[in-house]
mmCIF file of C-alpha atoms in Angstrom:
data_model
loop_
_atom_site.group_PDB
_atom_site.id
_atom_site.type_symbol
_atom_site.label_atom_id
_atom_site.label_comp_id
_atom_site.label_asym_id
_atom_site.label_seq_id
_atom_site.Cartn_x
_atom_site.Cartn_y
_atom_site.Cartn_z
ATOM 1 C CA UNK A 1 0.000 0.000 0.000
ATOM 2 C CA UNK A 2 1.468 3.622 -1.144
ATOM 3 C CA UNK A 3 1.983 5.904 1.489
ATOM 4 C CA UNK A 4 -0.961 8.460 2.567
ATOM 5 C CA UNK A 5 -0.372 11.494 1.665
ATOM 6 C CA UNK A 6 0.072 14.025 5.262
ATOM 7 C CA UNK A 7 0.085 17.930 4.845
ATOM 8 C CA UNK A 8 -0.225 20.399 7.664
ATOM 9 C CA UNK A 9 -3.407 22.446 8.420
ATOM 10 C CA UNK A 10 -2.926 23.947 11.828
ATOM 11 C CA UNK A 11 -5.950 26.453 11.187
ATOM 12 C CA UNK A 12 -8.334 23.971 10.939
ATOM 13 C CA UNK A 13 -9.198 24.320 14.643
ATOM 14 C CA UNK A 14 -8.707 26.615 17.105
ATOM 15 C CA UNK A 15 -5.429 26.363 18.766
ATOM 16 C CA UNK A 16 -5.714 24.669 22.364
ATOM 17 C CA UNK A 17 -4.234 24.992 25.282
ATOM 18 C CA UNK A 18 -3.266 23.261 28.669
ATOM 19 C CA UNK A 19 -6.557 24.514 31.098
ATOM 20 C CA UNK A 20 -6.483 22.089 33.874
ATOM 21 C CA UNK A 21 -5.163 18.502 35.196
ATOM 22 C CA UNK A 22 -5.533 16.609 37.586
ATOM 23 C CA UNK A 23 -5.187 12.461 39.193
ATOM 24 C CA UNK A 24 -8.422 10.602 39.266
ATOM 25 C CA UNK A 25 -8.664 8.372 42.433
ATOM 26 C CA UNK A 26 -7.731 8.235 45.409
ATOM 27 C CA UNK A 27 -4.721 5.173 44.712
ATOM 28 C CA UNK A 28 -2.256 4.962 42.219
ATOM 29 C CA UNK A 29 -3.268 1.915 40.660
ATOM 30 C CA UNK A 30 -6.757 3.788 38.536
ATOM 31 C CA UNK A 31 -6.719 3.718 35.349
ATOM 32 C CA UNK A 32 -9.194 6.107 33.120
ATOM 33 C CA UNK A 33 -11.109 3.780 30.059
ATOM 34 C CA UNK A 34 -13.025 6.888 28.435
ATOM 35 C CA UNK A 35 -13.661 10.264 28.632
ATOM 36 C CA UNK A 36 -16.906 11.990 27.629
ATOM 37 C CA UNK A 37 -18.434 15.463 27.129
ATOM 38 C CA UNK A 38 -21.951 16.430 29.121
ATOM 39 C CA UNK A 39 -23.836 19.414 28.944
ATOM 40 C CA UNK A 40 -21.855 20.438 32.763
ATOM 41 C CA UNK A 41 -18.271 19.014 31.766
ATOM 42 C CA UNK A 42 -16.926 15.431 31.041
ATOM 43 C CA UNK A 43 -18.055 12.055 32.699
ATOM 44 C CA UNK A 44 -15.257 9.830 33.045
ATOM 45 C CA UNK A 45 -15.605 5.562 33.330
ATOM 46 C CA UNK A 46 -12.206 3.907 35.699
ATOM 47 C CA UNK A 47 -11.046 0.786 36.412
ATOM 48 C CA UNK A 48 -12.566 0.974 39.952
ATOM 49 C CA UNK A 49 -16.080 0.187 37.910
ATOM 50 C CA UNK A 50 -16.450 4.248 38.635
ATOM 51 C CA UNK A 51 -18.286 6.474 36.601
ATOM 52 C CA UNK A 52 -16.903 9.790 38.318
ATOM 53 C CA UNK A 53 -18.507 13.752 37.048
ATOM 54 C CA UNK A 54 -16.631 16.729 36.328
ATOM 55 C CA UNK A 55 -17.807 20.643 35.593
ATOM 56 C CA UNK A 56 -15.567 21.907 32.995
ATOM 57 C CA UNK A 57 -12.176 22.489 33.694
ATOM 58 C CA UNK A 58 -12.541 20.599 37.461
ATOM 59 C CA UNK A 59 -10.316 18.677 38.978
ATOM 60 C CA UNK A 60 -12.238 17.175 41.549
ATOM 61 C CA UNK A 61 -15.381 15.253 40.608
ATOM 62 C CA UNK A 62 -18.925 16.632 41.517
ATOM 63 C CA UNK A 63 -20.440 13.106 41.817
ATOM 64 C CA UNK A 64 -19.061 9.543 41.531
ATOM 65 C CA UNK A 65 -21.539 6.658 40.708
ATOM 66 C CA UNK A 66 -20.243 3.198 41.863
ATOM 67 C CA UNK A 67 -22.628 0.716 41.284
ATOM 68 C CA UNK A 68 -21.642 -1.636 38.232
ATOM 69 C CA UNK A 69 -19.562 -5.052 39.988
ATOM 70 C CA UNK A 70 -17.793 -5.227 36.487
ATOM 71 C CA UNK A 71 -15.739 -3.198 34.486
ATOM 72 C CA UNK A 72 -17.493 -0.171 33.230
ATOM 73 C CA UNK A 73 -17.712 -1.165 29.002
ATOM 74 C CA UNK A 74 -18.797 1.875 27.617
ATOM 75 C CA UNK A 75 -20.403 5.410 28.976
ATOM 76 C CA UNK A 76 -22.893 7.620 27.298
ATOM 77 C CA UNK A 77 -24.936 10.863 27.764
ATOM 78 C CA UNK A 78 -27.747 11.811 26.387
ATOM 79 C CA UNK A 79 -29.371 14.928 27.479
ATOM 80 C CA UNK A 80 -29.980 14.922 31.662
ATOM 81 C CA UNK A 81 -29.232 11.035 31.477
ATOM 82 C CA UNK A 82 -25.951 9.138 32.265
ATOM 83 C CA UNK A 83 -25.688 5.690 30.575
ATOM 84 C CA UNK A 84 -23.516 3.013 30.911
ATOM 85 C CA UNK A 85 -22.700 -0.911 30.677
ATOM 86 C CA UNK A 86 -20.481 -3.735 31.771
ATOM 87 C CA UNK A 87 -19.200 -6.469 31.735
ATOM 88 C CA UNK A 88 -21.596 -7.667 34.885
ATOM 89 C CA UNK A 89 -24.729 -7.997 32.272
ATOM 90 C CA UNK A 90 -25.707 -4.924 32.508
ATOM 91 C CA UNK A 91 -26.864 -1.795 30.969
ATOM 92 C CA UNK A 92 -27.620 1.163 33.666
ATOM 93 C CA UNK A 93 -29.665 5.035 33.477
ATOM 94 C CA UNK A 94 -29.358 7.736 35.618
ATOM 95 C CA UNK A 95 -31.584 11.060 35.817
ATOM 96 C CA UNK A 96 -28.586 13.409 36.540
ATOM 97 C CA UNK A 97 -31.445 15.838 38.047
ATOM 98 C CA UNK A 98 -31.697 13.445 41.042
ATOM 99 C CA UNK A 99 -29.313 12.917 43.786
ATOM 100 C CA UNK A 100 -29.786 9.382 44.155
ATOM 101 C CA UNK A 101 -26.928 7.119 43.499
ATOM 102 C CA UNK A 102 -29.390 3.869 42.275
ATOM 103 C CA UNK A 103 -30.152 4.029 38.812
ATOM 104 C CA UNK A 104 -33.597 5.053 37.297
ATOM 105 C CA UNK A 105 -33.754 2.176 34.975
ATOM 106 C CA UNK A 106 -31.662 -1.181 34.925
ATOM 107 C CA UNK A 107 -32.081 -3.377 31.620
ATOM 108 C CA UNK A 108 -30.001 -6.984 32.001
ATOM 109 C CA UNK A 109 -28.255 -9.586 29.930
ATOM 110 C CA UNK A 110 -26.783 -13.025 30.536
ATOM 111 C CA UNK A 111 -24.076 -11.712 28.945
ATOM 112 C CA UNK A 112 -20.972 -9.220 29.354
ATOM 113 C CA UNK A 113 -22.336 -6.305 27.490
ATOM 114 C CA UNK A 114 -19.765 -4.666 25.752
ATOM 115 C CA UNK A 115 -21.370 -2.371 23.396
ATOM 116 C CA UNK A 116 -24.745 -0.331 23.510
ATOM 117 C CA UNK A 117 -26.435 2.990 22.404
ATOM 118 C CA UNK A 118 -29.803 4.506 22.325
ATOM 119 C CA UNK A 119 -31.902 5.286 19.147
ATOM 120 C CA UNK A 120 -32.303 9.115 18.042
ATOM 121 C CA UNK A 121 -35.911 8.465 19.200
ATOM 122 C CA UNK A 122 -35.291 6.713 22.443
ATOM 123 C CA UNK A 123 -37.979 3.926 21.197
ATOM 124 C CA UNK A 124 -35.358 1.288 21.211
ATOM 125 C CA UNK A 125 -32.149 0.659 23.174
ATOM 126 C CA UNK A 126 -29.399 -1.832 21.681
ATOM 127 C CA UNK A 127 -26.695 -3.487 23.187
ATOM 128 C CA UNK A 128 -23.800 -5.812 21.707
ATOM 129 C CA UNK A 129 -22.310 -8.870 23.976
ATOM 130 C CA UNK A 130 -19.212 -10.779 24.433
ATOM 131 C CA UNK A 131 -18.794 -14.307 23.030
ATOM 132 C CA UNK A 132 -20.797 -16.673 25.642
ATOM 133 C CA UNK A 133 -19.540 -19.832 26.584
ATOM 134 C CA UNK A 134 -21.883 -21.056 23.813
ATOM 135 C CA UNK A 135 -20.110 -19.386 21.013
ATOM 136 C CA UNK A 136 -22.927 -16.607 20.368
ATOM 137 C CA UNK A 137 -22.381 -13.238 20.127
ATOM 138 C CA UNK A 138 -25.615 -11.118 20.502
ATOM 139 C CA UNK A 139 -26.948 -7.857 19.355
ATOM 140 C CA UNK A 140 -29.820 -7.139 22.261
ATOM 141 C CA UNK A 141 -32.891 -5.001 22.199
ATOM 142 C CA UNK A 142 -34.185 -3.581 24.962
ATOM 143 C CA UNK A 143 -37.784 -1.652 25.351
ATOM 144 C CA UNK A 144 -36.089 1.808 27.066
ATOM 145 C CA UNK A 145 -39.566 2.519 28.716
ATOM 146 C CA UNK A 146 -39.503 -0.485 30.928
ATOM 147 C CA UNK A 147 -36.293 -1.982 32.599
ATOM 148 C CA UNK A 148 -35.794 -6.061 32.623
ATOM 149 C CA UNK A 149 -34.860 -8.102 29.853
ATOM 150 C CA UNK A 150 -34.545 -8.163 26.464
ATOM 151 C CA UNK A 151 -37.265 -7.771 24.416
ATOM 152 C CA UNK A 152 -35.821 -9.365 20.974
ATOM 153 C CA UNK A 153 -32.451 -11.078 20.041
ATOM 154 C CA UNK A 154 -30.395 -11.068 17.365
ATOM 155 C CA UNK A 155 -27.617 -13.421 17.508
ATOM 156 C CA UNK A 156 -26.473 -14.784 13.675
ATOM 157 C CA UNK A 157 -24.870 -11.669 12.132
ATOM 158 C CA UNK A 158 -21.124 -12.174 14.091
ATOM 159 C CA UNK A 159 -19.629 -14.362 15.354
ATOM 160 C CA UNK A 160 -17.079 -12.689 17.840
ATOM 161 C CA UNK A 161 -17.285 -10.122 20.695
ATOM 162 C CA UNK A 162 -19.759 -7.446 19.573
ATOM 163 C CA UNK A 163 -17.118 -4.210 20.135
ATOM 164 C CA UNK A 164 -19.053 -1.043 18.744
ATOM 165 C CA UNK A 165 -23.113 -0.522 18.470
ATOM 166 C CA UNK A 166 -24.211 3.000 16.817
ATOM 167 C CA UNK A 167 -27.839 4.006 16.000
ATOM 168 C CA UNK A 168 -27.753 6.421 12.914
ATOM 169 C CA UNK A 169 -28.447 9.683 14.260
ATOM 170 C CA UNK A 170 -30.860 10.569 11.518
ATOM 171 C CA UNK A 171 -33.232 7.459 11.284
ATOM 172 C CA UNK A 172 -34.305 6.092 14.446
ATOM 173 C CA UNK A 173 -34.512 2.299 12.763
ATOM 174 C CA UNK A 174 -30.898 2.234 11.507
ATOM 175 C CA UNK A 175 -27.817 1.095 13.508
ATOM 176 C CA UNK A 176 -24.516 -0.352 12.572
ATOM 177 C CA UNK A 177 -22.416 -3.066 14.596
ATOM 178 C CA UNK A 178 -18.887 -3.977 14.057
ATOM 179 C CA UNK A 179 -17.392 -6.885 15.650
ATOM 180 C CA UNK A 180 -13.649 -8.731 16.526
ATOM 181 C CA UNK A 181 -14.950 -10.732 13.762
ATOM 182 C CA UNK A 182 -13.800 -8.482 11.312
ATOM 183 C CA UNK A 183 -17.511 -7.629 10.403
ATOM 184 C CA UNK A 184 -19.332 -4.660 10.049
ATOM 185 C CA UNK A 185 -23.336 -4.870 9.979
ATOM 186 C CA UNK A 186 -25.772 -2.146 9.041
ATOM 187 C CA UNK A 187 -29.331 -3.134 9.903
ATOM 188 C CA UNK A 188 -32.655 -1.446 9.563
ATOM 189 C CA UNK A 189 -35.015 -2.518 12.700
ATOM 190 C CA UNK A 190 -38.651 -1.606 10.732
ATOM 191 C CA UNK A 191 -37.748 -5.244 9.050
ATOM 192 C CA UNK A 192 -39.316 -7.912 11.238
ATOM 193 C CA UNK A 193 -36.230 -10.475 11.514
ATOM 194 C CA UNK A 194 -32.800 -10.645 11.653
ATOM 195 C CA UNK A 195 -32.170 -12.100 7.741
ATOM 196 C CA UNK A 196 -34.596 -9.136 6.795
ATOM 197 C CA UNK A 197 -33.254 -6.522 9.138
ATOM 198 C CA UNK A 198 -29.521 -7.232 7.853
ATOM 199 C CA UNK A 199 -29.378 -4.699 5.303
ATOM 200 C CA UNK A 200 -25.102 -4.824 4.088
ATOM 201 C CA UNK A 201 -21.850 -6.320 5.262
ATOM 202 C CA UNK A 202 -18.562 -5.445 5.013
ATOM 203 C CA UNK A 203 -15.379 -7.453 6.153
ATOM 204 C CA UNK A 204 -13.082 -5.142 6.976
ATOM 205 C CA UNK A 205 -10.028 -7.812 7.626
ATOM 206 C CA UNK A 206 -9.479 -6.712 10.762
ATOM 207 C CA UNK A 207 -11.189 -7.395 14.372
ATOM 208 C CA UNK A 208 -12.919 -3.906 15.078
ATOM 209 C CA UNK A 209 -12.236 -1.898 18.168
ATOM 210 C CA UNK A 210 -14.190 1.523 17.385
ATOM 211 C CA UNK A 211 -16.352 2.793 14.504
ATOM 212 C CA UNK A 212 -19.499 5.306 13.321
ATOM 213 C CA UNK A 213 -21.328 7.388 10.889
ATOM 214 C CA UNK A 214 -20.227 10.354 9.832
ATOM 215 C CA UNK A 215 -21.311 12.288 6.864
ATOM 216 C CA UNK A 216 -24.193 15.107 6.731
ATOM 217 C CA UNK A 217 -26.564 12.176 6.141
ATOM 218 C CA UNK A 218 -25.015 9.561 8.464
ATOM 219 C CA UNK A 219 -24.406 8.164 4.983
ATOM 220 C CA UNK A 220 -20.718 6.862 5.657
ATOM 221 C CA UNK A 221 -18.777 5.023 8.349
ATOM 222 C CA UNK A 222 -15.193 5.334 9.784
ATOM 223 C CA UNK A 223 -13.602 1.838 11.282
ATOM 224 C CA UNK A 224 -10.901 1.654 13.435
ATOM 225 C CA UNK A 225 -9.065 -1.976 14.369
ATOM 226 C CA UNK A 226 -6.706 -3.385 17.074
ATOM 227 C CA UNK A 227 -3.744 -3.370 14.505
ATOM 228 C CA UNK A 228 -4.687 0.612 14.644
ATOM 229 C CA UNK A 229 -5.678 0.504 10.992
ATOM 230 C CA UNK A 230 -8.184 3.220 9.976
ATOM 231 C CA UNK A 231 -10.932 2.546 6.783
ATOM 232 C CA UNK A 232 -13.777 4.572 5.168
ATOM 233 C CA UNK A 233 -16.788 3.001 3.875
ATOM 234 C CA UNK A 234 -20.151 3.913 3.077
ATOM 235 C CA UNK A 235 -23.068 2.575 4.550
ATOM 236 C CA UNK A 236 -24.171 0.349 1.436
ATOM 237 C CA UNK A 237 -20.777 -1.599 2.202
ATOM 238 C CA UNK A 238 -18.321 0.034 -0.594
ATOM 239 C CA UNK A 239 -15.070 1.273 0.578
ATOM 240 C CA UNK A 240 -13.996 4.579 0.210
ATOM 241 C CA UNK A 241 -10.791 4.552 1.519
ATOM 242 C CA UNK A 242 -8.133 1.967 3.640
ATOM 243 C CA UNK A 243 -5.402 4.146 5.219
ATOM 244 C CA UNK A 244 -3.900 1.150 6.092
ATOM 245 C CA UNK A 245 -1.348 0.922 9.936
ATOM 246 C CA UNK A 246 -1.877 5.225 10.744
ATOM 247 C CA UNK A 247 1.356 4.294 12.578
ATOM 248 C CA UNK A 248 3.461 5.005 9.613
ATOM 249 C CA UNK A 249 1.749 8.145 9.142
ATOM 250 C CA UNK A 250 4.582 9.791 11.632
ATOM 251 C CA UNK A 251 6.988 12.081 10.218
ATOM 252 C CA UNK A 252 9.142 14.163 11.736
ATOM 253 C CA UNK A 253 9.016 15.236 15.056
ATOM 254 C CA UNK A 254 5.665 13.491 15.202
ATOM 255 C CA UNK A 255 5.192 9.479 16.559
ATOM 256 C CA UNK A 256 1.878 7.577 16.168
ATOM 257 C CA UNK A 257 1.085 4.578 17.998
ATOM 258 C CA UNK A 258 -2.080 3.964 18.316
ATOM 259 C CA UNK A 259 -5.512 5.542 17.342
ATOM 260 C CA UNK A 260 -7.519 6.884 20.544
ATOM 261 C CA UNK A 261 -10.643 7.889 18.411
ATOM 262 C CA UNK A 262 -12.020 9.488 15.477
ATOM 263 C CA UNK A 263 -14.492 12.296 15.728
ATOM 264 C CA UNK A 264 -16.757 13.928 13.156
ATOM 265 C CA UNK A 265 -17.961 17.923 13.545
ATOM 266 C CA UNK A 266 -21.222 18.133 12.280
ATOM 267 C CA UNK A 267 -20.826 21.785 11.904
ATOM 268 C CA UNK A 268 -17.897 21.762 9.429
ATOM 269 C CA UNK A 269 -18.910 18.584 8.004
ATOM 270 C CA UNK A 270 -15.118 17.083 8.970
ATOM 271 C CA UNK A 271 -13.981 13.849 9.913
ATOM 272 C CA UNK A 272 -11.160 13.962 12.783
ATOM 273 C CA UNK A 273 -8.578 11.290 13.538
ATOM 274 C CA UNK A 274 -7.069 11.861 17.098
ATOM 275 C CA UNK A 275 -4.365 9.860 17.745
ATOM 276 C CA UNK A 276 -1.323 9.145 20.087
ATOM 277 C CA UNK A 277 1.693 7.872 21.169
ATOM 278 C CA UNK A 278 3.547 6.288 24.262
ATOM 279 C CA UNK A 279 5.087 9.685 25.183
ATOM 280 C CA UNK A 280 1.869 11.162 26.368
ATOM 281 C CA UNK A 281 0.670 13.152 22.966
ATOM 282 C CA UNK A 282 -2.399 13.373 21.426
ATOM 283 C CA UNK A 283 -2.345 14.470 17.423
ATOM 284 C CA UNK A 284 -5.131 16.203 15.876
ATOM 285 C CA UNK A 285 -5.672 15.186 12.279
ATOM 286 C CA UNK A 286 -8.008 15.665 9.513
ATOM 287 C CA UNK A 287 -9.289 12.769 7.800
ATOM 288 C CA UNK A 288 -9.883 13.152 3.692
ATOM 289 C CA UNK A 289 -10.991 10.417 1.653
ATOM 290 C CA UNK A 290 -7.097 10.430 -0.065
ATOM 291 C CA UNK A 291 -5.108 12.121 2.634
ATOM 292 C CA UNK A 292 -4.868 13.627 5.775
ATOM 293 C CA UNK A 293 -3.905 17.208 7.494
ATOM 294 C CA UNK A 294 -2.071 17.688 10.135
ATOM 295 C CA UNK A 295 -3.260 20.310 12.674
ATOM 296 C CA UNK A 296 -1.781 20.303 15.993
ATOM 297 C CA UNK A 297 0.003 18.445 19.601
ATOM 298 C CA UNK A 298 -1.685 18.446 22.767
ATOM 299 C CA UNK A 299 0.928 17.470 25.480
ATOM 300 C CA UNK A 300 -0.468 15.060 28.510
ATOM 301 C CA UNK A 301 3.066 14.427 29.712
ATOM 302 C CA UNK A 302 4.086 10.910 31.271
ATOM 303 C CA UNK A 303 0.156 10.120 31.613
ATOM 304 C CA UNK A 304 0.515 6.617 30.120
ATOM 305 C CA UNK A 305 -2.033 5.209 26.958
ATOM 306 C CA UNK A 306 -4.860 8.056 25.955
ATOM 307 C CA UNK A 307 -8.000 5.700 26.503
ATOM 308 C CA UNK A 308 -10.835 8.604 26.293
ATOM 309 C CA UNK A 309 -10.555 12.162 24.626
ATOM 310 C CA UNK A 310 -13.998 14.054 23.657
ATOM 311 C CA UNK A 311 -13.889 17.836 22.426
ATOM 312 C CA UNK A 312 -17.068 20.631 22.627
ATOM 313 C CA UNK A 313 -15.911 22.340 18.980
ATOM 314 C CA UNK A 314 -18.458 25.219 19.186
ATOM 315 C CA UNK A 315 -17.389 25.961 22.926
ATOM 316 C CA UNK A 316 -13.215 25.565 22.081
ATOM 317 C CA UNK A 317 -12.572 23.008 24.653
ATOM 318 C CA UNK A 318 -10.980 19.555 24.951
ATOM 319 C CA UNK A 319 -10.773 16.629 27.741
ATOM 320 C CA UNK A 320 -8.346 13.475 27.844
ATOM 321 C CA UNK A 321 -8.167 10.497 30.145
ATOM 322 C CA UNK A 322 -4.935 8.131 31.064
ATOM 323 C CA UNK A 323 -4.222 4.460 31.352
ATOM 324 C CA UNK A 324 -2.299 6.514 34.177
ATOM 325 C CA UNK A 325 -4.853 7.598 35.892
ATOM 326 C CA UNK A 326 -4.679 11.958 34.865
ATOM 327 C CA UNK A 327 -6.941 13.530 33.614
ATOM 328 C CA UNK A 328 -6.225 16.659 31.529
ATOM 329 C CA UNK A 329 -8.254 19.400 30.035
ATOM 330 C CA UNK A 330 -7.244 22.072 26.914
ATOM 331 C CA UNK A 331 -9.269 25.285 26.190
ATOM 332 C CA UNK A 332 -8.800 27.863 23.103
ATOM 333 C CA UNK A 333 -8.528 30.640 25.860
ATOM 334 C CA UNK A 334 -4.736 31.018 26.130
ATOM 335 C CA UNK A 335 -5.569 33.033 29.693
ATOM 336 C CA UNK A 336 -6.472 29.631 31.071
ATOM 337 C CA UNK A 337 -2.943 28.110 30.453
ATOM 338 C CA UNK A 338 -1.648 30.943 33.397
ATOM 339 C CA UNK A 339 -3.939 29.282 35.746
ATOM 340 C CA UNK A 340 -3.261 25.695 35.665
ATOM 341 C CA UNK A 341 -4.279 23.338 38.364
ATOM 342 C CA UNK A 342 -2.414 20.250 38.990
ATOM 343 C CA UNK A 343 -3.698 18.637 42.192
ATOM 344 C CA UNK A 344 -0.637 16.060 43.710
ATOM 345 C CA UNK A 345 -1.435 12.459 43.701
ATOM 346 C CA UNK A 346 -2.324 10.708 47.048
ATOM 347 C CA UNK A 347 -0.254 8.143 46.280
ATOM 348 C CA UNK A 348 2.797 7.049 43.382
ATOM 349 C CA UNK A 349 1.256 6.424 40.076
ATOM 350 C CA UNK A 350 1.611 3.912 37.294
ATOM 351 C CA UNK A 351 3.832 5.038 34.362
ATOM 352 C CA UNK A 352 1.619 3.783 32.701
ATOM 353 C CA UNK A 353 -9.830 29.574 6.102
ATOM 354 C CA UNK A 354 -9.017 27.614 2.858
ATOM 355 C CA UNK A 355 -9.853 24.593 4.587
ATOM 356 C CA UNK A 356 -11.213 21.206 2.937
ATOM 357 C CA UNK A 357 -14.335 19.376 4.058
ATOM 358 C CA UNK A 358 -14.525 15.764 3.592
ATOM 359 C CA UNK A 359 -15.813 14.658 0.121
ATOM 360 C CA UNK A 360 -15.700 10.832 -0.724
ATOM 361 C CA UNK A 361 -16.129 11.790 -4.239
#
């Protein structure tokens, strides 16, 4: 495979800078799985099975929920309500307008859940599983009204762990799955089976760890792999583009080792590749159909593995999360940067303009 082309477009976003770190936990042994933007600040998911809550730029939470007895799989928000699943079986829902630390709504699986999201409509929620113990791997539906079990199954489309589940943002029947399988399903849920409801599949060669729609329409889909390989495809299943290892993207003064996320801006209509290495950066690229553009560093120091990074565009503000436990935040207001807060540690820690929109045509 020819080398992808990689220019530099620094004014493609604001410039950031360093607003605020700080260690999450009280030990030096937690490590921080993903990072997410609310409404308030960031929610953040640990190894403790902790989903901890931060106003923006804080560097002590505002509420920790502990109540998962696995590890925390995935996090979500969606307007006042704080979503997430595990590896225990199951898929929890909090009203962040109430104090209480039980959940408002509980929905169960015999099965690590590893995967779920809600539909734009909230009429259906969906959840992907681990490989049981008798070799199925389930995609789960679960009536969001009324906690329990499962109200329908689907359980023929992969045949590995179930990593990613997306609903399409702009048709509350859609959603895509991608799997270690190598597979990535689009389905359409107004079909009455699974056969019917499998609308297109695409074998990417490669067991996927994180993908999504992007695209005005929600018409294409980025997919990332655990050999931190990065492809384009549409949602009929025709690739647009296979970037190939984005760890020979480096040049110069710049080292990639692994992909933390990708991100698309609905307001610029840009897909963004953020990626990192083991020196504690994160690199900010632009993601064309052909190429990619360079646009800028953001420095975490010795913080260990980037597992969670989420941005606020319109705002100008950017959170990150460690395998080592810190927790940083960026902002476009240089000020900020004069005013860092960098709490110590309670204990020793693990090391551990002319711009271009994306056009697949």
């Amino acid at each position: 495979m020819s080398r992808i082309p990689v220019t530099q477009a620094p004014s493609l976003l604001p410039v950031l800078y360093p607003a605020a770190s700080a260690p999450v936990g009280r030990g030096g042994n937690t490590y921080i799985y993903e990072a997410i933007h609310t409404a308030r600040g960031a929610a953040v998911s640990t190894s403790t099975q902790e989903v901890h809550l931060y106003e923006h730029f804080g560097v002590q939470p505002v509420r920790t929920i502990k109540y998962h007895s696995d590890k925390v799989t995935q996090i979500r928000v969606r307007e006042e309500s704080l979503m997430s699943s595990s590896r225990d079986g199951q898929i929890a829902i909090w009203d962040l307008r109430q104090a209480s630390s039980a959940p408002s709504l509980v929905f169960k699986s015999d099965d690590a859940i590893l995967s779920f999201d809600l539909s734009a409509d909230s009429s259906v929620l969906v959840g992907g599983t681990q490989l049981n113990s008798d070799y199925a791997a389930k995609i789960q539906f679960w009536d969001p009204r009324a906690a329990g079990e499962p109200v329908k199954v689907f359980e023929d489309s992969h045949s590995d762990d179930v990593t990613q589940i997306h609903c399409n943002p702009n048709a509350p029947k859609q959603f895509l799955s991608g799997s270690t399988d190598g597979l990535l399903c689009t389905f359409d849920l107004a079909q009455p089976d699974e056969d019917d409801a499998l609308q297109f599949v695409a074998n990417t060669g490669a067991s996927v760890s994180q993908c999504g729609y992007f695209g005005p329409d929600a018409q294409f889909v980025y997919v990332q792999s655990d050999m931190e390989t990065l492809q384009l495809w549409t949602t009929e299943a025709t690739q647009l583009a296979d970037f190939g290892d984005v760890r020979e993207l480096g040049q110069g003064d710049v080292t990639i080792d692994y992909i933390v996320k990708c991100k698309y801006d609905p307001g610029s209509q840009r897909l963004y590749m953020i990626a990192g290495n083991n020196g504690g950066e994160v690199h900010l690229l632009h993601v064309g159909v052909e190429s990619m553009e360079y646009i800028q560093k953001l420095a975490l120091g010795n913080a260990g593995i980037v597992r969670g990074f989420d941005w606020d565009l319109s705002d100008g503000w950017a959170v990150a999360g460690c395998e080592g436990g810190k927790l940083a935040w960026w902002s476009k207001l240089e000020q900020m940067a004069s005013s860092i807060v960098t709490p110590t540690s309670a204990g020793p820690r693990r090391p551990g303009p002319n711009s271009r929109r994306f056009t697949p045509y």
